[in-house]
Coordinates of C-alpha atoms in Angstrom, one line a residue:
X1 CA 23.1 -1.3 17.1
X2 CA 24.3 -3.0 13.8
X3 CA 27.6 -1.8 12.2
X4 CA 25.4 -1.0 9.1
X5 CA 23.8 1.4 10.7
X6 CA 27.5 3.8 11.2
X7 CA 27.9 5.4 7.9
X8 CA 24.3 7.0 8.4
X9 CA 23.5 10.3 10.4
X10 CA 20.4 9.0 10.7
X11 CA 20.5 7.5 14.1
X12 CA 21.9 10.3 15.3
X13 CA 18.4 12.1 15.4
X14 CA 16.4 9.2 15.5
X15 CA 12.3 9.8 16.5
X16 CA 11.6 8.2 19.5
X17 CA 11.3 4.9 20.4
X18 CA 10.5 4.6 24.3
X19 CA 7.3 3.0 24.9
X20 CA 7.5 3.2 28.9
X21 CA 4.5 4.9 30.3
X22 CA 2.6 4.3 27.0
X23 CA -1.5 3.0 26.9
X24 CA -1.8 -0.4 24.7
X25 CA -3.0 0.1 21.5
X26 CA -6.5 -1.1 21.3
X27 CA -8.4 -2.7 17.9
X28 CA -10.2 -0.8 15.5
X29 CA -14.0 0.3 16.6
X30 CA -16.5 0.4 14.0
X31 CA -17.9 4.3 14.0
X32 CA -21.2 4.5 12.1
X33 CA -21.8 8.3 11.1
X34 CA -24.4 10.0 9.0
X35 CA -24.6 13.1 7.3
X36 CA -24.0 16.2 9.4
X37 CA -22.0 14.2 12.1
X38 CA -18.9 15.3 13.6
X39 CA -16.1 12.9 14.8
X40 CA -13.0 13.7 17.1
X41 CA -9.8 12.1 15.7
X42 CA -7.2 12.0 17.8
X43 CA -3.1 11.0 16.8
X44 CA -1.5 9.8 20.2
X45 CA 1.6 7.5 20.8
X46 CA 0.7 3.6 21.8
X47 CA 2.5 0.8 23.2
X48 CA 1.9 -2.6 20.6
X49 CA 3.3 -6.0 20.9
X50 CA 4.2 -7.4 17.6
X51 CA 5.1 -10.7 18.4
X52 CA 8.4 -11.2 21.0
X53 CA 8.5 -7.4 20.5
X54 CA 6.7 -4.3 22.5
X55 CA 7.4 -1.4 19.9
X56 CA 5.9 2.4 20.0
X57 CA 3.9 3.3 17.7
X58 CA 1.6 6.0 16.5
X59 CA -2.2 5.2 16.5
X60 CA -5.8 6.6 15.4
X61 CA -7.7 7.2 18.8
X62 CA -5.3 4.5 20.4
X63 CA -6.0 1.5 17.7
X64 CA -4.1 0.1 15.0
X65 CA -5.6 0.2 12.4
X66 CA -7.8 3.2 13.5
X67 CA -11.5 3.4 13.8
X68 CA -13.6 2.5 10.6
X69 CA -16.2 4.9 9.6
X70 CA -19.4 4.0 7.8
X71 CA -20.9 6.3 6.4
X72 CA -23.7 6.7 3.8
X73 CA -22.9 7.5 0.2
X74 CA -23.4 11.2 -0.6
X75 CA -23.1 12.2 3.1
X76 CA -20.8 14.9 3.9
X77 CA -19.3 14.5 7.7
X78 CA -16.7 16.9 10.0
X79 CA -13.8 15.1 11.4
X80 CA -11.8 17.1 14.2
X81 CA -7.8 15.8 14.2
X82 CA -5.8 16.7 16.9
X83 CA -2.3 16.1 16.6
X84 CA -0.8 14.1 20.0
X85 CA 2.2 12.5 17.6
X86 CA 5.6 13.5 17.3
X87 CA 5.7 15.7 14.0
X88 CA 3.3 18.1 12.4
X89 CA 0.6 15.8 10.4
X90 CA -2.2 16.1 8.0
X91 CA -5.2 13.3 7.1
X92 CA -5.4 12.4 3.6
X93 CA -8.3 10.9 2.9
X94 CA -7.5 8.9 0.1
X95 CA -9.6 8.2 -3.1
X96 CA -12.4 10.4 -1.9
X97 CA -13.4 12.9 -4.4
X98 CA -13.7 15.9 -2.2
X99 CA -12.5 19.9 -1.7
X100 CA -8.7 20.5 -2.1
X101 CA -8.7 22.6 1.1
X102 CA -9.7 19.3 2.7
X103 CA -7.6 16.7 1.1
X104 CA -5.0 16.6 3.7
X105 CA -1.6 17.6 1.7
X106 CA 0.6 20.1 2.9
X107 CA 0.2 21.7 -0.5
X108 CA -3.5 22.1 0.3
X109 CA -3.5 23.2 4.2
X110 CA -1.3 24.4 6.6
X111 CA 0.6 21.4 8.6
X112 CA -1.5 20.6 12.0
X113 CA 1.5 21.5 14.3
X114 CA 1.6 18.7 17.8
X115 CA -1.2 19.6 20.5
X116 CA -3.1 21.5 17.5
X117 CA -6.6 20.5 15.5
X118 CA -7.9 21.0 12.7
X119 CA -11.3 20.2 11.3
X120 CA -12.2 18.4 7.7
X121 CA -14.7 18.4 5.9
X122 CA -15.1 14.9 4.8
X123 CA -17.5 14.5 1.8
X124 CA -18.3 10.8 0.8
X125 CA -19.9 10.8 -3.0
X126 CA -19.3 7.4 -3.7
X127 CA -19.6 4.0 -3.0
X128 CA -17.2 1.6 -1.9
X129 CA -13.6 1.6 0.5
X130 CA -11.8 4.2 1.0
X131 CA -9.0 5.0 3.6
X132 CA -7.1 7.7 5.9
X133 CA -3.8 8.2 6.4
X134 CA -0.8 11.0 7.3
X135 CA 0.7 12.8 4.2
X136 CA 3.6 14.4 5.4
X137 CA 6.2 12.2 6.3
X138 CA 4.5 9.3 5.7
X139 CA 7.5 6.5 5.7
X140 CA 7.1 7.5 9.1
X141 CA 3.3 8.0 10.0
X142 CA 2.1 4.8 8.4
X143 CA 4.5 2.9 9.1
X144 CA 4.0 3.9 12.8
X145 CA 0.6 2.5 12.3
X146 CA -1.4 5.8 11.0
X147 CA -4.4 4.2 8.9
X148 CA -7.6 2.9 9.2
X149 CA -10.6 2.2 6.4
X150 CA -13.7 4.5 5.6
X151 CA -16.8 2.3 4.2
X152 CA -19.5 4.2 1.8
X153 CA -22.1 2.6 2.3
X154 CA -24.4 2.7 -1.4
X155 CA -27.6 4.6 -1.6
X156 CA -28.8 1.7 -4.7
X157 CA -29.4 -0.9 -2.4
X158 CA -28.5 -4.0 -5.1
X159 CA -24.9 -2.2 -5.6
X160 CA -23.3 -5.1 -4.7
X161 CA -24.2 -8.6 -4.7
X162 CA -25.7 -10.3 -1.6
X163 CA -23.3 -11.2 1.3
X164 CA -23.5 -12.4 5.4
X165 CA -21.6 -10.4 6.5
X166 CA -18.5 -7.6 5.3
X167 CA -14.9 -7.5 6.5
X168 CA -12.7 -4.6 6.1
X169 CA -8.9 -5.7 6.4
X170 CA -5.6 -3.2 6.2
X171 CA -2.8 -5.3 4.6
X172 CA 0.6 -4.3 5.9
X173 CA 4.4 -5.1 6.6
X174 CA 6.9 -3.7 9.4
X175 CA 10.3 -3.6 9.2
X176 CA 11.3 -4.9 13.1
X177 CA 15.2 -4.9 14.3
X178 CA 16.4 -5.7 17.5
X179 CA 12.9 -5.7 19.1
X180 CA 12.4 -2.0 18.2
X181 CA 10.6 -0.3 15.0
X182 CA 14.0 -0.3 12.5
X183 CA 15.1 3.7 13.1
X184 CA 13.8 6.7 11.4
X185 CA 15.4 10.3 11.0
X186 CA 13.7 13.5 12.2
X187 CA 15.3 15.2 9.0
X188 CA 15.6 13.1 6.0
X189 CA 13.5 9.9 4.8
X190 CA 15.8 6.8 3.9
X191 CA 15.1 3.8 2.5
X192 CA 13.7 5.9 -1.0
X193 CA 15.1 4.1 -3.7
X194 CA 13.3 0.9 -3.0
X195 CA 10.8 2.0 0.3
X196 CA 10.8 0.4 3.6
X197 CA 9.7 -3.4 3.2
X198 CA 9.1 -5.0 6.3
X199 CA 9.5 -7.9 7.9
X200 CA 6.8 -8.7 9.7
X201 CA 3.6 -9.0 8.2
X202 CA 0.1 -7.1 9.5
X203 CA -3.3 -7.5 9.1
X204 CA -5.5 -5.0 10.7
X205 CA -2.5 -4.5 12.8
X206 CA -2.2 -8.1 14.1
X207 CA 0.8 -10.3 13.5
X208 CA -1.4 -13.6 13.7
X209 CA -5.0 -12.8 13.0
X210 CA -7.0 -15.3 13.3
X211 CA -11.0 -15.0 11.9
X212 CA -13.9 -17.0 12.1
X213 CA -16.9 -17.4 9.7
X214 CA -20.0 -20.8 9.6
X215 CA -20.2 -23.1 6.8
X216 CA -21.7 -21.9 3.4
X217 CA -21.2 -18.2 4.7
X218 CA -20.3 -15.3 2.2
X219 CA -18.2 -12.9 3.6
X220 CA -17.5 -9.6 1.3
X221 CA -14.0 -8.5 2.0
X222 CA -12.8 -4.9 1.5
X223 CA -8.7 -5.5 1.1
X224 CA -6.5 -2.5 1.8
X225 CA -2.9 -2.3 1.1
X226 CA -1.5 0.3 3.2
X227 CA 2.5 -0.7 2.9
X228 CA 4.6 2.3 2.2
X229 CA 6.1 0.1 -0.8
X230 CA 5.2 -3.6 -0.5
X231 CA 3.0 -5.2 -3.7
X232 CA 0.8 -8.2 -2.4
X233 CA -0.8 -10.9 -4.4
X234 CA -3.7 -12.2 -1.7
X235 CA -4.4 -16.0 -2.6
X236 CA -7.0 -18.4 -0.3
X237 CA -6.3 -21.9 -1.0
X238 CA -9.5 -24.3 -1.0
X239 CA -11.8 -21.1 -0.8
X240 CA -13.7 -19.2 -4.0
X241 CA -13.9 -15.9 -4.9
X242 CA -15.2 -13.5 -6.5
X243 CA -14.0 -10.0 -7.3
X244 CA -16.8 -7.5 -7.6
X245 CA -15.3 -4.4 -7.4
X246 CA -11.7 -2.1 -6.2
X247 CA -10.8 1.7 -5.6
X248 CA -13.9 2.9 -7.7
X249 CA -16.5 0.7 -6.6
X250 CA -18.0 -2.1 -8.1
X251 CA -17.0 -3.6 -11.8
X252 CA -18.5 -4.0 -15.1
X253 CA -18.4 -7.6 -14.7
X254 CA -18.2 -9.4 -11.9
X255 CA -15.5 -12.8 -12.1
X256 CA -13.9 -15.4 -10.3
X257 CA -10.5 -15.2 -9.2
X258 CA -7.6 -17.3 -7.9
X259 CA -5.2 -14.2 -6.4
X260 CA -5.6 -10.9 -6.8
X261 CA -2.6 -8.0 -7.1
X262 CA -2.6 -4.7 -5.0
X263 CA -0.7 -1.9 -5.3
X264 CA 0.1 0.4 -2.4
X265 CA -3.0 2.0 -1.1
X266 CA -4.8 0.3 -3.8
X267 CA -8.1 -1.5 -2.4
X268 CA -10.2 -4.4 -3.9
X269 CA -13.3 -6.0 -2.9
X270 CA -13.8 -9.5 -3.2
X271 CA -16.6 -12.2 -2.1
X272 CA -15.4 -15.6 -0.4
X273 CA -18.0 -18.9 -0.1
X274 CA -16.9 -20.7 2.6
X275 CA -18.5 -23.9 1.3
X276 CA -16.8 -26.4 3.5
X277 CA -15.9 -26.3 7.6
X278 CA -12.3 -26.5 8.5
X279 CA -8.9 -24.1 8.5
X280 CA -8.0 -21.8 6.0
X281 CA -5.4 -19.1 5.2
X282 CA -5.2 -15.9 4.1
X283 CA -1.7 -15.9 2.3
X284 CA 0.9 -13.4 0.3
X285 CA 2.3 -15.6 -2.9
X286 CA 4.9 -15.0 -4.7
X287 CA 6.9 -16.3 -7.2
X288 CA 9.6 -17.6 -4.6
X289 CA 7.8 -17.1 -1.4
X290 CA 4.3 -17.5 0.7
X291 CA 3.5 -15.1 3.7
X292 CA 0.5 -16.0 5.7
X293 CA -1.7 -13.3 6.4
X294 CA -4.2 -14.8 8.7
X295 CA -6.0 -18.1 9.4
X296 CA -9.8 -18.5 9.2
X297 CA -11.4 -21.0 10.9
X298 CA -15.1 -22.2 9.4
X299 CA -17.3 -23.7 11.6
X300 CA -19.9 -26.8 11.2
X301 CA -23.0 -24.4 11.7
X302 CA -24.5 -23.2 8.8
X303 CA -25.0 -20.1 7.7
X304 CA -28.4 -18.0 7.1
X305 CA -29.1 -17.2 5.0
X306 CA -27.6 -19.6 2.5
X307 CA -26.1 -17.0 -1.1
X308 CA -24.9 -19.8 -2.8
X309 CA -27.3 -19.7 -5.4
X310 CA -26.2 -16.1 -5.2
X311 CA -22.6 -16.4 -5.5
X312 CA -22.6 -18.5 -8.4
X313 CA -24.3 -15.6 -10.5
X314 CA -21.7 -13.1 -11.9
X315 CA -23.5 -9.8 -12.0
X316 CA -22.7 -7.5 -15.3
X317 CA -23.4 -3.8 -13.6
X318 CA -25.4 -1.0 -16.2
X319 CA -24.0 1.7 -15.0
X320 CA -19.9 1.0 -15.3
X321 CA -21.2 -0.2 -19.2
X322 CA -22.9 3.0 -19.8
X323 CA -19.7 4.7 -18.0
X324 CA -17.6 2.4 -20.5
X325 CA -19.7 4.1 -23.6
X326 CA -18.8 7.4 -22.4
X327 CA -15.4 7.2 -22.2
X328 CA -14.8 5.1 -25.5
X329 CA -14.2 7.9 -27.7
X330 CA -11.2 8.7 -25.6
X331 CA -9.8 5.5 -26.3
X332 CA -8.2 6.4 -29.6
X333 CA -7.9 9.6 -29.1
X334 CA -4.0 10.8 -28.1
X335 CA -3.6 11.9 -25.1
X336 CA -3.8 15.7 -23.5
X337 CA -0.9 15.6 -21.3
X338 CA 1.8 12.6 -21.3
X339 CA 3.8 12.3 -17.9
X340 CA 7.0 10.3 -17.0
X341 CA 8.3 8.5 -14.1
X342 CA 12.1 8.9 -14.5
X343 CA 14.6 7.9 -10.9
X344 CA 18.0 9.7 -10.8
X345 CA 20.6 8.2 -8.6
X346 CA 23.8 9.5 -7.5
X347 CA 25.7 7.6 -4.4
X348 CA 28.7 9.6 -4.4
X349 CA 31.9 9.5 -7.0
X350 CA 34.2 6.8 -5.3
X351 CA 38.2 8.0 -5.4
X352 CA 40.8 5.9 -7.7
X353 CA 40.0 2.6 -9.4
X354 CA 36.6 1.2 -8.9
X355 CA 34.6 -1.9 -10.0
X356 CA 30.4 -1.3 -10.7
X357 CA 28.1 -3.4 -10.2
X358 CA 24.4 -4.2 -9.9
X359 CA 22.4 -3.7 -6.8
X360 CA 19.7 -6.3 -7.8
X361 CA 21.9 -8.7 -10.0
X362 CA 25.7 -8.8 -8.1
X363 CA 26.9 -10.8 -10.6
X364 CA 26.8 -8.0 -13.3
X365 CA 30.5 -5.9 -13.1
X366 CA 31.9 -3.4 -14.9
X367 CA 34.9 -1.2 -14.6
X368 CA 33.0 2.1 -16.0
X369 CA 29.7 3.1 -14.9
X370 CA 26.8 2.4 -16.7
X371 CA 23.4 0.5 -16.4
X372 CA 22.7 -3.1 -15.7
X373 CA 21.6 -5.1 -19.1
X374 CA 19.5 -7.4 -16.6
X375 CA 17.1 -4.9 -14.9
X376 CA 17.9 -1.5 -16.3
X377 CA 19.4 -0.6 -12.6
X378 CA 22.3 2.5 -12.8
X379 CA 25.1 0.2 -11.5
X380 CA 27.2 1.6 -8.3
X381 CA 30.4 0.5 -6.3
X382 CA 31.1 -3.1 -5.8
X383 CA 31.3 -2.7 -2.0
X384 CA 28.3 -1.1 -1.6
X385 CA 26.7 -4.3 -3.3
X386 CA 28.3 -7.0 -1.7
X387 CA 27.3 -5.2 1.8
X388 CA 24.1 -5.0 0.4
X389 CA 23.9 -8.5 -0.5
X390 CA 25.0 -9.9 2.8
X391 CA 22.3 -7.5 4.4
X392 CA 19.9 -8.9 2.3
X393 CA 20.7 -13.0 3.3
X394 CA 20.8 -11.3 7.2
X395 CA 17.2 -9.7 6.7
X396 CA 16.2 -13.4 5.7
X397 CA 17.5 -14.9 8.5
X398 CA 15.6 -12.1 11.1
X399 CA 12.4 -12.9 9.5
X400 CA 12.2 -16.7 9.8
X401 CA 14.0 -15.8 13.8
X402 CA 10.7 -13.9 14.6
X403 CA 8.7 -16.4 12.4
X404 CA 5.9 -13.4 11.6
X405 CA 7.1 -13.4 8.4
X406 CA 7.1 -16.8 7.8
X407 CA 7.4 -18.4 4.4
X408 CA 8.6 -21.2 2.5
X409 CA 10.5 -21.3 -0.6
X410 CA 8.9 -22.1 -3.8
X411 CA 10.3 -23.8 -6.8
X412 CA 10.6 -22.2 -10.0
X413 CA 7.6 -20.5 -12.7
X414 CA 6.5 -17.2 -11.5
X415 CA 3.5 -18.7 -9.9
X416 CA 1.0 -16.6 -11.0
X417 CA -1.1 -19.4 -12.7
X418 CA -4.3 -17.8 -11.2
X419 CA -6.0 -14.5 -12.7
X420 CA -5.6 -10.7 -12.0
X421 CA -7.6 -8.1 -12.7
X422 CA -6.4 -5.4 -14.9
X423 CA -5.4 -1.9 -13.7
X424 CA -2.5 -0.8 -15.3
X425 CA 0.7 -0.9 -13.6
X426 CA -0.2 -4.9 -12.6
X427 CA 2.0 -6.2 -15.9
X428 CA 5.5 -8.8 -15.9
X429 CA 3.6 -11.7 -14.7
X430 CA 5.5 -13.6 -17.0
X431 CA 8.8 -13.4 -15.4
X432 CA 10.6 -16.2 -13.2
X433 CA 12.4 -13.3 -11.1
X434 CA 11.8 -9.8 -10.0
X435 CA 14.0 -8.0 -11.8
X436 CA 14.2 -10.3 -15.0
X437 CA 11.6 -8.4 -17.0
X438 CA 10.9 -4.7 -18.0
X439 CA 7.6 -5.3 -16.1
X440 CA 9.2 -7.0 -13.1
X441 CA 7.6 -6.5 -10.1
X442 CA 9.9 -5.9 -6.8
X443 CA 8.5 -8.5 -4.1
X444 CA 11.3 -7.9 -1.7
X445 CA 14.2 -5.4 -1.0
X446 CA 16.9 -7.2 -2.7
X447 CA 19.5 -4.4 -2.2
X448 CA 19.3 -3.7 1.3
X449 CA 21.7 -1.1 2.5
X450 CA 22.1 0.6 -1.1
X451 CA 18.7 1.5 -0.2
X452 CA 19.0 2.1 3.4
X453 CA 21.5 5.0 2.5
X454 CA 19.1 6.7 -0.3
X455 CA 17.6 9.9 0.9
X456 CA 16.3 12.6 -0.9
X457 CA 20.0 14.0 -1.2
X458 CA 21.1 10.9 -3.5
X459 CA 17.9 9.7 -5.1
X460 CA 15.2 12.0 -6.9
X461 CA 12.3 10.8 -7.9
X462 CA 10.5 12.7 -10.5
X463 CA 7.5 12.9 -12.9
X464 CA 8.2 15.0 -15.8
X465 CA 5.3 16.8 -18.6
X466 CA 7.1 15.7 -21.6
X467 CA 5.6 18.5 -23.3
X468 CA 7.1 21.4 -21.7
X469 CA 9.8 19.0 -20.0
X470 CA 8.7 20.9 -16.3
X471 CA 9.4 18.5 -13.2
X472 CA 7.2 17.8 -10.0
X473 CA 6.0 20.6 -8.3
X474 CA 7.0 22.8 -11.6
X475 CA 4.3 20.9 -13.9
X476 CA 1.5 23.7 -13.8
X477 CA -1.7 22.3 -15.4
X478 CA -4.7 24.2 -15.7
X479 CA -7.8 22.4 -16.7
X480 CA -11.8 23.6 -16.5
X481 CA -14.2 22.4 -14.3
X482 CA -15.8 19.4 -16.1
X483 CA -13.2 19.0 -18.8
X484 CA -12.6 15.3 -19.4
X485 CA -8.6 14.7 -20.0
X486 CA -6.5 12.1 -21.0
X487 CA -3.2 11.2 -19.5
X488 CA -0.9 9.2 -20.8
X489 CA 1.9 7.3 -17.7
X490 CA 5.0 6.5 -19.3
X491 CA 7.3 4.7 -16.5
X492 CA 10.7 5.0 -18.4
X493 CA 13.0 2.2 -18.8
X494 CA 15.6 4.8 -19.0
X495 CA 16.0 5.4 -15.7
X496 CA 18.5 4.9 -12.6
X497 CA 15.9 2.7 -10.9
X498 CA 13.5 1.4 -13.4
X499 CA 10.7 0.0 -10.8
X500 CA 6.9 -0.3 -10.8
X501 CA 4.5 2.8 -9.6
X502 CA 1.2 3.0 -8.9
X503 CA -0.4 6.3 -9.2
X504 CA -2.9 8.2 -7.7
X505 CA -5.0 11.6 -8.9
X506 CA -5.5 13.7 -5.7
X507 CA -8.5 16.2 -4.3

């Protein structure tokens, strides 16, 4: 165990890591359901090798991801959990619009205690990807490997554009030390200033996925992010695409792309034309770094039918315009409730003379607290940022040791030459480092054990109804069924951790 690792309680009630005795986790089956159907879910503990490592993990019916159901826009299906795992769990089943007793929170439903089951509901009104996952504890549950995709399968048969063949892929990272999952605690979640990154990279649980697809082949990829914290800008050099929809199915207008940004648990659903045989990859770029995701290998033989006449059309969809019409009024209009993200900070009042500094930008001292001018960062003591900082370069080194998380380094320019689709909270592309800009977006944990040693004790996060100034689970809304409301996200720059959030309406 690594000396950084002493000052914590944490490993002192560590979840378990054994994997002796343990069944292999499996891959993902593809579980077609229709309306009416019932489906046994099942959480159990599974052996996984990830690389030169065998790690436990927690899986879906034993596969990482877990299975993928397909099921038929407007169809309403009953999914029995049963919890095998180590903690009390729920499902959320996230970005489906269905019943708050069935949204999987622990605000909605009672906890589903280990060796219990409990039975959802799952409604499916529309089209597009979707996903599952644990929401209690879930540094720990997804992490573990808790997620897999759900596919709503349109009832307009023309929704999308024509394809060969669809994909669904989970887009991960796993933070990996000393051959074992990197600890957790029974009783407190660390890591919550920044989130866990990992170091190792996953897609559809697989370290080095390798995929195949014929020559002049569309393939219609549905791209999950289910990292706990980790933003990923998915490039694929020599290959074109087009982005025809995300989280709420398909766009206005359809459009060609060179990356494209996702948020965590954000989904978007691109086409590729594999006009030309040979080897591809799947990368993460950044503006210092490039992950591969996962090689693709495109064959001589052709594919059939040939789309290519297809591709090259980008479709303009009626029904997001008319939606667009709708919803213009409420473009000028101010908004009905305005809500802040605001961080609070506090690592502890250090005895006698101290020097501050800045987690993300060392460089930037002070002998009284106060915030860094760089990044907006509430500045702590010195020593915890230097040990931070030589954590950091250590983290570097394990990743290119394992080589899963291979990269190289890239010059400078924030390398974000291609285009990204706008959902808000994608801004500060024009920024040559993470933290440089208001915007910034965080592509790596640059303050490693400051953040290691946050927990819920020392760092708060909060959203606060500027109106009435109530915080979290104080804010007490009360809106009509089929009132239309505007909310306005203000993520403060006055904050201990100013950082970017995505955001996400539940039930």
């Amino acid at each position: 165990m690594h000396n950084h690792h002493e000052h914590s309680t944490t490993v002192l009630e560590q979840l378990p890591t054994e994997t002796k005795g343990l069944p292999e986790a499996t891959r993902p089956e593809l579980v077609e359901l229709n309306d009416g159907d019932e489906f046994d879910l099942e959480l159990t503990p599974v052996a996984k090798r990830i690389g030169d490592a065998t790690v436990r993990m927690l899986a879906y019916n034993g596969s990482i991801p877990g299975p993928t159901l397909k099921i038929p826009q407007g169809s309403t299906v009953k999914v029995h959990v049963t919890n095998r795992g180590d903690l009390e769990a729920t499902v959320h089943w996230h970005g489906l619009r269905l019943e708050n007793r069935f949204d999987g929170t622990h605000d909605t439903q009672a906890p589903i205690a280990v060796g219990e089951t409990f039975t959802y509901e799952v409604t499916v009104p529309d089209s597009g990807a979707y996903w599952y996952h644990p929401h209690i504890r879930e540094d720990y549950g997804q992490e573990m490997g808790l997620y897999g995709n759900i596919l709503v399968v349109p009832s307009q048969p023309d929704y999308w554009p024509p394809a060969n063949r669809e994909l669904l892929l989970t887009l991960d990272d796993i933070l990996i030390e000393n051959g074992k999952l990197a600890p957790f605690s029974e009783s407190e979640t660390t890591h919550v200033a920044m989130g866990r990154f990992g170091n190792v990279m996953l897609v559809s649980g697989e370290p080095h996925l390798s995929l195949s697809a014929k020559r002049g082949e569309v393939v219609r990829l549905y791209l999950t992010n289910t990292a706990n914290t980790r933003v990923f800008n998915v490039t694929l050099p020599g290959v074109r695409m087009k982005l025809v929809g995300a989280d709420a199915g398909h766009y206005e207008h359809e459009e060609y792309v060179e990356e494209m940004l996702l948020a965590p648990s954000e989904r978007v659903v691109v086409d590729v034309h594999f006009s030309q045989a040979g080897a591809f990859t799947l990368e993460h770029k950044t503006p210092d770094r490039l992950y591969r995701f996962a090689g693709i290998t495109v064959s001589e033989e052709a594919a059939d039918p040939d789309l290519v006449d297809e591709f090259e059309v980008l479709r303009t969809n009626a029904d997001m315009i008319a939606e667009r019409e709708r919803i213009t009024p409420s473009f000028a209009a101010p908004p009905d409730k305005t809500l802040a993200f605001v961080a609070e900070m506090d690592m502890g009042a250090p005895e006698g003379a101290v020097v501050y500094a800045c987690p993300m930008h060392p460089d930037v001292v002070s002998d009284e607290p106060g915030k860094c001018p760089k990044c907006g960062m509430k500045l702590v003591p010195a020593d915890l940022v230097e040990s931070s900082q030589h954590e950091h370069h250590r983290h570097e080194g394990h990743e290119g040791h394992h080589g899963h998380g291979s990269h190289e380094r890239r010059g400078g320019g924030d390398g974000h030459e291609g285009h990204h689709h706008g959902h808000a909270g994608h801004g500060g592309h024009d920024h040559s480092h993470a933290h440089e800009a208001a915007q910034g977006i965080e592509w790596e944990d640059d303050m490693v054990e400051v953040n290691r040693m946050t927990t819920a004790a020392n760092m708060r996060w909060k959203l606060v109804d500027r109106e009435t100034g109530a915080e979290n689970a104080m804010i007490d809304w009360r809106f009509r069924v089929g009132d239309r409301v505007k909310i306005r996200l203000v993520n403060e720059m006055d904050s201990d951790h100013p950082m970017p959030h995505p955001f996400h309406v539940h039930g």
